[in-house]
Short mmCIF file of C-alpha atoms in Angstrom, two decimals:
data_model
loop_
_atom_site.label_atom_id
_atom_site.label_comp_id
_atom_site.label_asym_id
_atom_site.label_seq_id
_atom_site.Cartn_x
_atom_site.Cartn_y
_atom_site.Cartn_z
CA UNK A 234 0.00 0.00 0.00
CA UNK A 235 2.68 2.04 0.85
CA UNK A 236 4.15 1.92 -2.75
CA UNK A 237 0.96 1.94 -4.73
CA UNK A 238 0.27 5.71 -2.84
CA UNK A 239 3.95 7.20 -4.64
CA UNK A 240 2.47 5.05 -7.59
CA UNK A 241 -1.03 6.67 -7.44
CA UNK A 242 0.25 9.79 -6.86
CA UNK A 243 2.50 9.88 -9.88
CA UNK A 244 -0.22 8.65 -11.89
CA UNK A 245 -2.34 11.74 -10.87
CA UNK A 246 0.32 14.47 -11.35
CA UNK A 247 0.91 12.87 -14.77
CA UNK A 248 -2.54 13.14 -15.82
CA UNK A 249 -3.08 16.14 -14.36
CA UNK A 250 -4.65 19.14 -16.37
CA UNK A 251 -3.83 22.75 -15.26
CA UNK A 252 -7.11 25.08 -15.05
CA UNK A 253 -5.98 28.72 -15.47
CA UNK A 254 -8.35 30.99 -13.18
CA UNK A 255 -8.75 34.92 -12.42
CA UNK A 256 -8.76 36.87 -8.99
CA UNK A 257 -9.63 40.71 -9.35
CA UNK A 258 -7.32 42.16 -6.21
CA UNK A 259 -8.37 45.93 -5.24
CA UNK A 260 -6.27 48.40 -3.07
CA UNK A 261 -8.12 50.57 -1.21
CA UNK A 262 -7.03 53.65 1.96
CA UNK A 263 -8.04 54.57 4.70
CA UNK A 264 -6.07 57.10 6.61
CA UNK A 265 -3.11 56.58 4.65
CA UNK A 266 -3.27 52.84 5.70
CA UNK A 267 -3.07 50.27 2.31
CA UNK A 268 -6.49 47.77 2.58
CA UNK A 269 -5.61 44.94 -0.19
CA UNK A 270 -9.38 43.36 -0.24
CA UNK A 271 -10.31 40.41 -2.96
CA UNK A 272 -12.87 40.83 -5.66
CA UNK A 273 -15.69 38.44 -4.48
CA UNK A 274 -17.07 36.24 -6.93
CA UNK A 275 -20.78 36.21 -7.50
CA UNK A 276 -21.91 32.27 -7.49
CA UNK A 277 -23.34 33.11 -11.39
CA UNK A 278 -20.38 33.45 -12.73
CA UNK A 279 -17.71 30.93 -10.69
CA UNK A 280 -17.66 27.65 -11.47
CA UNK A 281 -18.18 24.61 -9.04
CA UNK A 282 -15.17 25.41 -7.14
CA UNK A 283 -15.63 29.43 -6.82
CA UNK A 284 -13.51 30.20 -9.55
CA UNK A 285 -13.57 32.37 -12.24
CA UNK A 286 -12.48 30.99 -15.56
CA UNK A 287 -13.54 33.26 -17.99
CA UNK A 288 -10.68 36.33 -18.25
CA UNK A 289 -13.32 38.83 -20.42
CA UNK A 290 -15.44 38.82 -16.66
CA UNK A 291 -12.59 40.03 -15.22
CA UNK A 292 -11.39 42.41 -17.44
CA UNK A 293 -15.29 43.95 -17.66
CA UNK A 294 -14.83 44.72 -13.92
CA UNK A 295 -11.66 45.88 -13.73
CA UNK A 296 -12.92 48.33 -16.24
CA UNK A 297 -16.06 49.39 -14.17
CA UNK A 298 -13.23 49.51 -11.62
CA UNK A 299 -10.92 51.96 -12.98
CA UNK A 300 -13.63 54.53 -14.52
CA UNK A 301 -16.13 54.65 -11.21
CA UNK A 302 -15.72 57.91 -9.66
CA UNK A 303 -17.55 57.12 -6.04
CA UNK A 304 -16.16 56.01 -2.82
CA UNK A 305 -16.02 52.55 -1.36
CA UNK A 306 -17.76 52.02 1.69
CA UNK A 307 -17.50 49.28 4.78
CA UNK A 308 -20.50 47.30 5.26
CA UNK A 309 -19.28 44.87 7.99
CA UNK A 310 -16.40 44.46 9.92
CA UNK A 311 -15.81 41.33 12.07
CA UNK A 312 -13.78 40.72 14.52
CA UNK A 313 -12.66 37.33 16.78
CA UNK A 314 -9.99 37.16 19.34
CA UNK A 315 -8.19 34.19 18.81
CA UNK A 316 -5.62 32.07 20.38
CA UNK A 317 -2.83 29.31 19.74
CA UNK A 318 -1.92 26.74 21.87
CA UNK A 319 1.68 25.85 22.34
CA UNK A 320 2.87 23.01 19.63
CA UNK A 321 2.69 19.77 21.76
CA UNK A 322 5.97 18.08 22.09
CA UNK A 323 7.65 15.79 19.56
CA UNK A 324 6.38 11.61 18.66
CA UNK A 325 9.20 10.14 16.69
CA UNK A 326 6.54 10.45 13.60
CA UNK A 327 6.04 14.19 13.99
CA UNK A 328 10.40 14.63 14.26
CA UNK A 329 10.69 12.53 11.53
CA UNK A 330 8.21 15.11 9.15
CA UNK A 331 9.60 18.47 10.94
CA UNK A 332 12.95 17.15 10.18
CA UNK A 333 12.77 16.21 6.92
CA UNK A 334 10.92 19.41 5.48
CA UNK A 335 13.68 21.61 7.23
CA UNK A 336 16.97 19.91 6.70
CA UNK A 337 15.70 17.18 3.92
CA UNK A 338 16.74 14.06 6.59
CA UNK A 339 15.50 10.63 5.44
CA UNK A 340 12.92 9.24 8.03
CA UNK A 341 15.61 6.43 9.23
CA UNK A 342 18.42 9.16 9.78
CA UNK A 343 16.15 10.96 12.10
CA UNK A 344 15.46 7.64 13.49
CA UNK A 345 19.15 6.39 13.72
CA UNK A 346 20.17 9.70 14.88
CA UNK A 347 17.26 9.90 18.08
CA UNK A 348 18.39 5.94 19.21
CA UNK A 349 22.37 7.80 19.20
CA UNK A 350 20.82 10.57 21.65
CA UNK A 351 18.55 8.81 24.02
CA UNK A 352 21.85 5.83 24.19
CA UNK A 353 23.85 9.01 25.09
CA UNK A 354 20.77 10.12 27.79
CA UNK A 355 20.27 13.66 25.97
CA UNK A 356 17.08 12.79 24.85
CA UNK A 357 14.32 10.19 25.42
CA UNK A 358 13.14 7.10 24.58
CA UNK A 359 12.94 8.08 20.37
CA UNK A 360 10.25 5.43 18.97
CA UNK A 361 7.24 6.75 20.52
CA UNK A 362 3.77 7.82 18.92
CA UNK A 363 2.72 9.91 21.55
CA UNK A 364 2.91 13.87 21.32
CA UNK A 365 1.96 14.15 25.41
CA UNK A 366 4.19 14.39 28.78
CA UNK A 367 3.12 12.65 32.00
CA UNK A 368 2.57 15.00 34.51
CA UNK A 369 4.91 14.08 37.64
CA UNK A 370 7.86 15.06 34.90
CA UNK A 371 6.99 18.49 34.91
CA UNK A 372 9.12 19.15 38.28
CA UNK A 373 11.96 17.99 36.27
CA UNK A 374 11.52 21.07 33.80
CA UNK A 375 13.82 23.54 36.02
CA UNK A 376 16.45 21.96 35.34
CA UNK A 377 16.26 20.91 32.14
CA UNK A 378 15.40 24.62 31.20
CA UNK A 379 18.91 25.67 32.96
CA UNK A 380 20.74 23.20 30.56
CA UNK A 381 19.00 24.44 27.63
CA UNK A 382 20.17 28.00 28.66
CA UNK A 383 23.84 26.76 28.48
CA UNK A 384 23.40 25.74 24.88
CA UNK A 385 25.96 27.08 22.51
CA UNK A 386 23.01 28.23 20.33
CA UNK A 387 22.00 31.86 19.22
CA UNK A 388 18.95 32.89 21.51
CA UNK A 389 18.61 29.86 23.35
CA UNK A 390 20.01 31.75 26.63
CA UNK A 391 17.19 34.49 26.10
CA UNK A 392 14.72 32.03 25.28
CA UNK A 393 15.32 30.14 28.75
CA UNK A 394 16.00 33.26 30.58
CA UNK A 395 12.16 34.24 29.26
CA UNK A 396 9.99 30.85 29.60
CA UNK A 397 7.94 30.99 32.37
CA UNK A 398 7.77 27.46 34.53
CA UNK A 399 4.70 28.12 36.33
CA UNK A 400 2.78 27.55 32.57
CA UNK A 401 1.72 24.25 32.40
CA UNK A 402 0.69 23.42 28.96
CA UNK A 403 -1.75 21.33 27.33
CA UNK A 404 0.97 18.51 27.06
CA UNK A 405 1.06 17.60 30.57
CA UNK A 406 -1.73 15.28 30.66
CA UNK A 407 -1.53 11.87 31.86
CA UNK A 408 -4.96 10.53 29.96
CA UNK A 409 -3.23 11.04 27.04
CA UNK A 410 0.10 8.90 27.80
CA UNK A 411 0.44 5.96 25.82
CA UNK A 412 3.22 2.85 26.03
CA UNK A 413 5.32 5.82 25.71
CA UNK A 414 5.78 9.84 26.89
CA UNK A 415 6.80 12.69 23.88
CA UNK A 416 10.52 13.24 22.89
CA UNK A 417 12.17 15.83 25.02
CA UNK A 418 15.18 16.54 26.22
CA UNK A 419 16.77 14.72 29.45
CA UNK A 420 17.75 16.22 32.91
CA UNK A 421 21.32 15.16 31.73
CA UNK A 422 23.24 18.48 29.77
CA UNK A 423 23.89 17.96 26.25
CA UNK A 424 27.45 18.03 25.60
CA UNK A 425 27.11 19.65 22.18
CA UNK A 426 30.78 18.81 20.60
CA UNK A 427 30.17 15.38 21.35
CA UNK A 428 27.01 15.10 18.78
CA UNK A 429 27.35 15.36 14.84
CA UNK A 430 25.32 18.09 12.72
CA UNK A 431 22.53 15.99 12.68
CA UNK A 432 22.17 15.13 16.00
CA UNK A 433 22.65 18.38 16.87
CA UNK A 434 19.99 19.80 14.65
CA UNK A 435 17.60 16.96 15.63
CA UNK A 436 17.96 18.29 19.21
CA UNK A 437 17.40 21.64 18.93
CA UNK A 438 14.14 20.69 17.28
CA UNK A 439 13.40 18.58 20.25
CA UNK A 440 14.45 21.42 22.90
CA UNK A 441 12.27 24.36 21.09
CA UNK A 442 9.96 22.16 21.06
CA UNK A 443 10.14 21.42 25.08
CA UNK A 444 11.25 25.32 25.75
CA UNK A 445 7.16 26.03 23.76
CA UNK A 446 5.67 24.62 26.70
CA UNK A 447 6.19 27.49 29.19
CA UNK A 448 5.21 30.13 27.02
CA UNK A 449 2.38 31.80 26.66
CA UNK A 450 -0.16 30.77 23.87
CA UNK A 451 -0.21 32.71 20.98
CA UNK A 452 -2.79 35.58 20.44
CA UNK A 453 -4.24 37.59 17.67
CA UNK A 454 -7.69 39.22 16.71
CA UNK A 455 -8.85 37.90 13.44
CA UNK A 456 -10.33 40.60 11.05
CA UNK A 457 -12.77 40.24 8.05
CA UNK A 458 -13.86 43.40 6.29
CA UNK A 459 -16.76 43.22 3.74
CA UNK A 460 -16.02 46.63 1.31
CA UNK A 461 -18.54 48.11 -1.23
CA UNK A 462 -17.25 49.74 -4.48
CA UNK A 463 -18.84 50.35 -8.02
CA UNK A 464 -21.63 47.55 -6.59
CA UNK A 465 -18.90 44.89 -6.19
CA UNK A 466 -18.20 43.17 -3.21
CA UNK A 467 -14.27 43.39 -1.95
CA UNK A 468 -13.24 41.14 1.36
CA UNK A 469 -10.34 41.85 3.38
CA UNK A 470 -8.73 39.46 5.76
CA UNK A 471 -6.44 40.75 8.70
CA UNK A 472 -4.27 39.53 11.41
CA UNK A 473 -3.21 41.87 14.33
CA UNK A 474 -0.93 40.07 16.73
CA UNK A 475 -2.08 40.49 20.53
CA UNK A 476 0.53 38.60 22.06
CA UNK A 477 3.58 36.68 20.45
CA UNK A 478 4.11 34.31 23.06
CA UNK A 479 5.64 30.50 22.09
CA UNK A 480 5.84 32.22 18.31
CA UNK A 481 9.33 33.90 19.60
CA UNK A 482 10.43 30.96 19.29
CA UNK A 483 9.44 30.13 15.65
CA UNK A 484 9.83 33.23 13.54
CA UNK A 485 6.15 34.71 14.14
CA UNK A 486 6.90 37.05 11.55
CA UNK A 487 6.16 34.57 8.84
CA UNK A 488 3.14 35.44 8.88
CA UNK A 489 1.67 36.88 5.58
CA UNK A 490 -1.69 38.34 6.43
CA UNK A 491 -1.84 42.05 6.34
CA UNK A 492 -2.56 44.02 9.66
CA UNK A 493 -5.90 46.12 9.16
CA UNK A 494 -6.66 49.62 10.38
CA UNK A 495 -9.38 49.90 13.30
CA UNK A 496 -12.49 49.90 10.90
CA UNK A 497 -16.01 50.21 11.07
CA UNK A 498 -19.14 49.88 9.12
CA UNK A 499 -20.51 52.87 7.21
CA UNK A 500 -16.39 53.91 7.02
CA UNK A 501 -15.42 55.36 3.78
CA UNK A 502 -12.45 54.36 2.07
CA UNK A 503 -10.61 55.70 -0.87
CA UNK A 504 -9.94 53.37 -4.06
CA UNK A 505 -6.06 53.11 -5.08
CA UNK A 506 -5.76 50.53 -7.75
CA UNK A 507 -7.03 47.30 -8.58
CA UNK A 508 -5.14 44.13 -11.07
CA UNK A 509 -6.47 40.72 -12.29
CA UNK A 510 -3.99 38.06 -10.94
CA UNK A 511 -3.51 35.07 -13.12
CA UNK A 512 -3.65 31.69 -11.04
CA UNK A 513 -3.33 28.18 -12.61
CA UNK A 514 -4.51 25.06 -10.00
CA UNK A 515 -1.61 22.95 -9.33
CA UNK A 516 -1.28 18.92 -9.78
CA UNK A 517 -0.46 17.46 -6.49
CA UNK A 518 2.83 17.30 -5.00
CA UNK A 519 5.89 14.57 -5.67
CA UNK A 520 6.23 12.50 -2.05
CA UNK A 521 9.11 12.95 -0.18
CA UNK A 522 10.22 10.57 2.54
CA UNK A 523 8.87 12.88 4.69
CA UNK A 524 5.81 13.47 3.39
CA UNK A 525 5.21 9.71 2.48
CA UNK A 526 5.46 9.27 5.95
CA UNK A 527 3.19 11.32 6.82
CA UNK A 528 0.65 9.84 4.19
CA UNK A 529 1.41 6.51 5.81
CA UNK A 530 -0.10 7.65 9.57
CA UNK A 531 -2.75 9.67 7.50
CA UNK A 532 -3.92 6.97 5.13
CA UNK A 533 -7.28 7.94 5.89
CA UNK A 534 -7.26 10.74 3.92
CA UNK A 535 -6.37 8.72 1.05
CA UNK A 536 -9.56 6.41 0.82
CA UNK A 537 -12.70 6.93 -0.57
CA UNK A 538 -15.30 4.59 1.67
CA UNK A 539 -16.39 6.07 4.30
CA UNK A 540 -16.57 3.14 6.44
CA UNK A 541 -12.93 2.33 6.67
CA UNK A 542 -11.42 5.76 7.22
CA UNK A 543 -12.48 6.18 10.62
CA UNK A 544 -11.12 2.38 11.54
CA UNK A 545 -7.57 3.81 9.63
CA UNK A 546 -7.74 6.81 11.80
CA UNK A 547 -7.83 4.81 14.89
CA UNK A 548 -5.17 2.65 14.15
CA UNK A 549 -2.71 5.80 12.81
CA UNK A 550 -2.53 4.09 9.17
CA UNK A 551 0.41 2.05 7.51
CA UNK A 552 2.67 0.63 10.41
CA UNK A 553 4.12 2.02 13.37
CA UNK A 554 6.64 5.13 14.75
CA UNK A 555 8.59 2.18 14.86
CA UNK A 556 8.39 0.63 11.62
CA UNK A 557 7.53 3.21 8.99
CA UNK A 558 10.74 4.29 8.56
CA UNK A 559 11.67 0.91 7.83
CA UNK A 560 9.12 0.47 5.15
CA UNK A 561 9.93 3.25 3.03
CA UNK A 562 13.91 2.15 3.14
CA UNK A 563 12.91 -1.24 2.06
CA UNK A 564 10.73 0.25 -0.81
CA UNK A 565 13.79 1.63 -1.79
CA UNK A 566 16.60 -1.19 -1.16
CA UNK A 567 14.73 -3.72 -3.60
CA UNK A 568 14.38 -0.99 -6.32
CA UNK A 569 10.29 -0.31 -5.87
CA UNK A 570 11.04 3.41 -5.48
CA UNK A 571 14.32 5.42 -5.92
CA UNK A 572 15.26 9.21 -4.49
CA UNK A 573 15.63 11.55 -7.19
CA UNK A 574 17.21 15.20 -5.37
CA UNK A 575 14.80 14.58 -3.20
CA UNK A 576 11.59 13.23 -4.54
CA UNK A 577 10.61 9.23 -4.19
CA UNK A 578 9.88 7.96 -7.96
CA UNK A 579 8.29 4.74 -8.54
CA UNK A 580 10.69 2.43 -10.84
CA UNK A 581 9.55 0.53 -13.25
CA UNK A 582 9.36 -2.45 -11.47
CA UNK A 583 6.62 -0.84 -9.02
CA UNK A 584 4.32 -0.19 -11.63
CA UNK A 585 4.39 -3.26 -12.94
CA UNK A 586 3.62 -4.75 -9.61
CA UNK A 587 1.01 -2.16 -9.08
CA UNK A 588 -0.55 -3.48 -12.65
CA UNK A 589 -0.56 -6.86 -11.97
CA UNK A 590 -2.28 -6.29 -8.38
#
């Protein structure tokens, strides 16, 4: 099964035919404050999937766009305070996907690599499918959170300095223990010349990871903004960041969405510009180890009666945290699927064994 989903899925990017789409995107100001707001399509003239396909639409109300002399006005603003809970800790599945989007690490080198740390006691026990921490551990997170401090690694000293040990997170929570607790790191200091780059990498994953847990969660007031101009509807979609918290630790400036002025309904706004932005749909992506991975513990997803995917959800799909690393190397060894850069291609020899299935 585990080969027939890289086979499937290079079937369907193979046969996969591009639609080309328009979006009409409008600028609009309000106290010298840019508004970018989306043209919103009317159900008429989108197809089954919202889009607009034909290009003469577009260019009719860009047109009425460009030549209307009024104002645009608000006609709704809403607004929801919302929060983000601190990233639960690390199963070896979860490692294995972080770690392989970031630094492009084969599922069995993260694997190798966490049985080298937890036989050196810097981390713990590696092939675990839990994401939770038992609770009588959390009076060991003082001092793990002083040896994380000593690490030789920018902002690390800050970060420690900064958590907060009297947050107890939602990954303290016995119920949810399984065989085995979440990867963290040990009470034992990590003596970081001893490890290799990849062990080293690996456990700064792990210890941002742990370090999460005693901040505070992340929160934001979510903004949509519903804009009338030339008898078009506009939407505008904000994010203004309330408090950063555990998102220090992750680059929270990666996020995209635009920060909106304080609006309200019946506000005017001033029209700046507006462009039609070509989009084409894209074919699904190649698998990576990574990735395939992850479509093994989400095989669910992947089938289309609606009996069995709940049964595949229980049982976290193809294999184990212990196994599925295993599975995809194998795959590879006896030539069903080979690593191109770093996309998994099915050989020959796969598709015929696909065929004859």
């Amino acid at each position: 099964p585990t080969m027939a989903l890289v086979v499937g899925g290079e079937d369907e990017i193979k046969n996969f035919v591009a639609t080309k789409h328009f979006a009409i995107q409008a600028d609009f100001d309000f106290n010298d404050k840019k508004i970018s707001a989306t043209w919103q399509i009317p159900e008429n003239l989108s197809d089954a999937d919202g889009r607009l396909l034909d290009f003469n639409v577009a260019k009719n109300v860009l047109d009425k766009l460009k030549i209307f002399s009024g104002v645009a006005k608000v006609l709704s603003v809403s607004e929801s305070e919302k929060q983000e809970a601190q990233p639960l800790p690390y199963s070896l599945s979860s490692l294995q996907i972080d770690a392989g989007k970031k630094y492009s690490y084969s599922p069995q080198q993260v694997l190798d690599a966490m049985q080298k740390l937890y036989e050196m006691k810097f981390t713990t026990y590696p092939r675990s499918d839990c994401e939770y921490l038992p609770e009588n551990q959390f009076g060991d997170a003082e001092k793990i959170l002083t040896n994380l401090a000593n690490l030789p690694v920018n902002d690390f000293g800050v970060w420690a300095a900064d958590a907060d040990i009297k947050i107890k997170s939602r990954a303290w929570n016995d119920k949810k223990i399984s065989a085995h607790h979440a990867i963290i790191p040990t009470t034992v200091p990590v003596d970081f010349k001893k490890l290799d780059d990849v062990q080293q990498k690996l456990y700064i994953l792990v210890a941002k990871k742990y370090l999460a847990q005693f901040f505070t969660t992340h929160k934001f007031l979510s903004t949509k903004v519903i804009i009338d101009f030339a008898d078009e509807k506009f939407s505008a979609t904000g994010k203004n960041i309330l408090e950063v918290g555990w998102k220090i630790l992750f680059s929270a400036t990666d996020d995209k969405e635009q920060t909106l002025p304080k609006l309200a309904g019946g506000d005017f706004l001033k029209f700046v510009d507006a462009k039609i932005l070509d989009k084409v749909t894209k074919p699904p992506a190649h698998f990576t180890p990574s990735t395939l991975l992850q479509a093994m513990k989400e095989i669910f997803k992947f089938v289309k009666d609606d009996s069995l995917k709940q049964k595949l959800k229980d049982c976290s799909g193809i294999g184990t945290e212990a196994t599925r690393a295993g599975i995809i190397e194998k795959l590879q060894s006896q030539h069903f699927l080979k690593l191109d850069k770093k996309f998994l291609e099915p050989t020959d020899k796969a598709r015929q064994a696909i065929k004859l299935l």
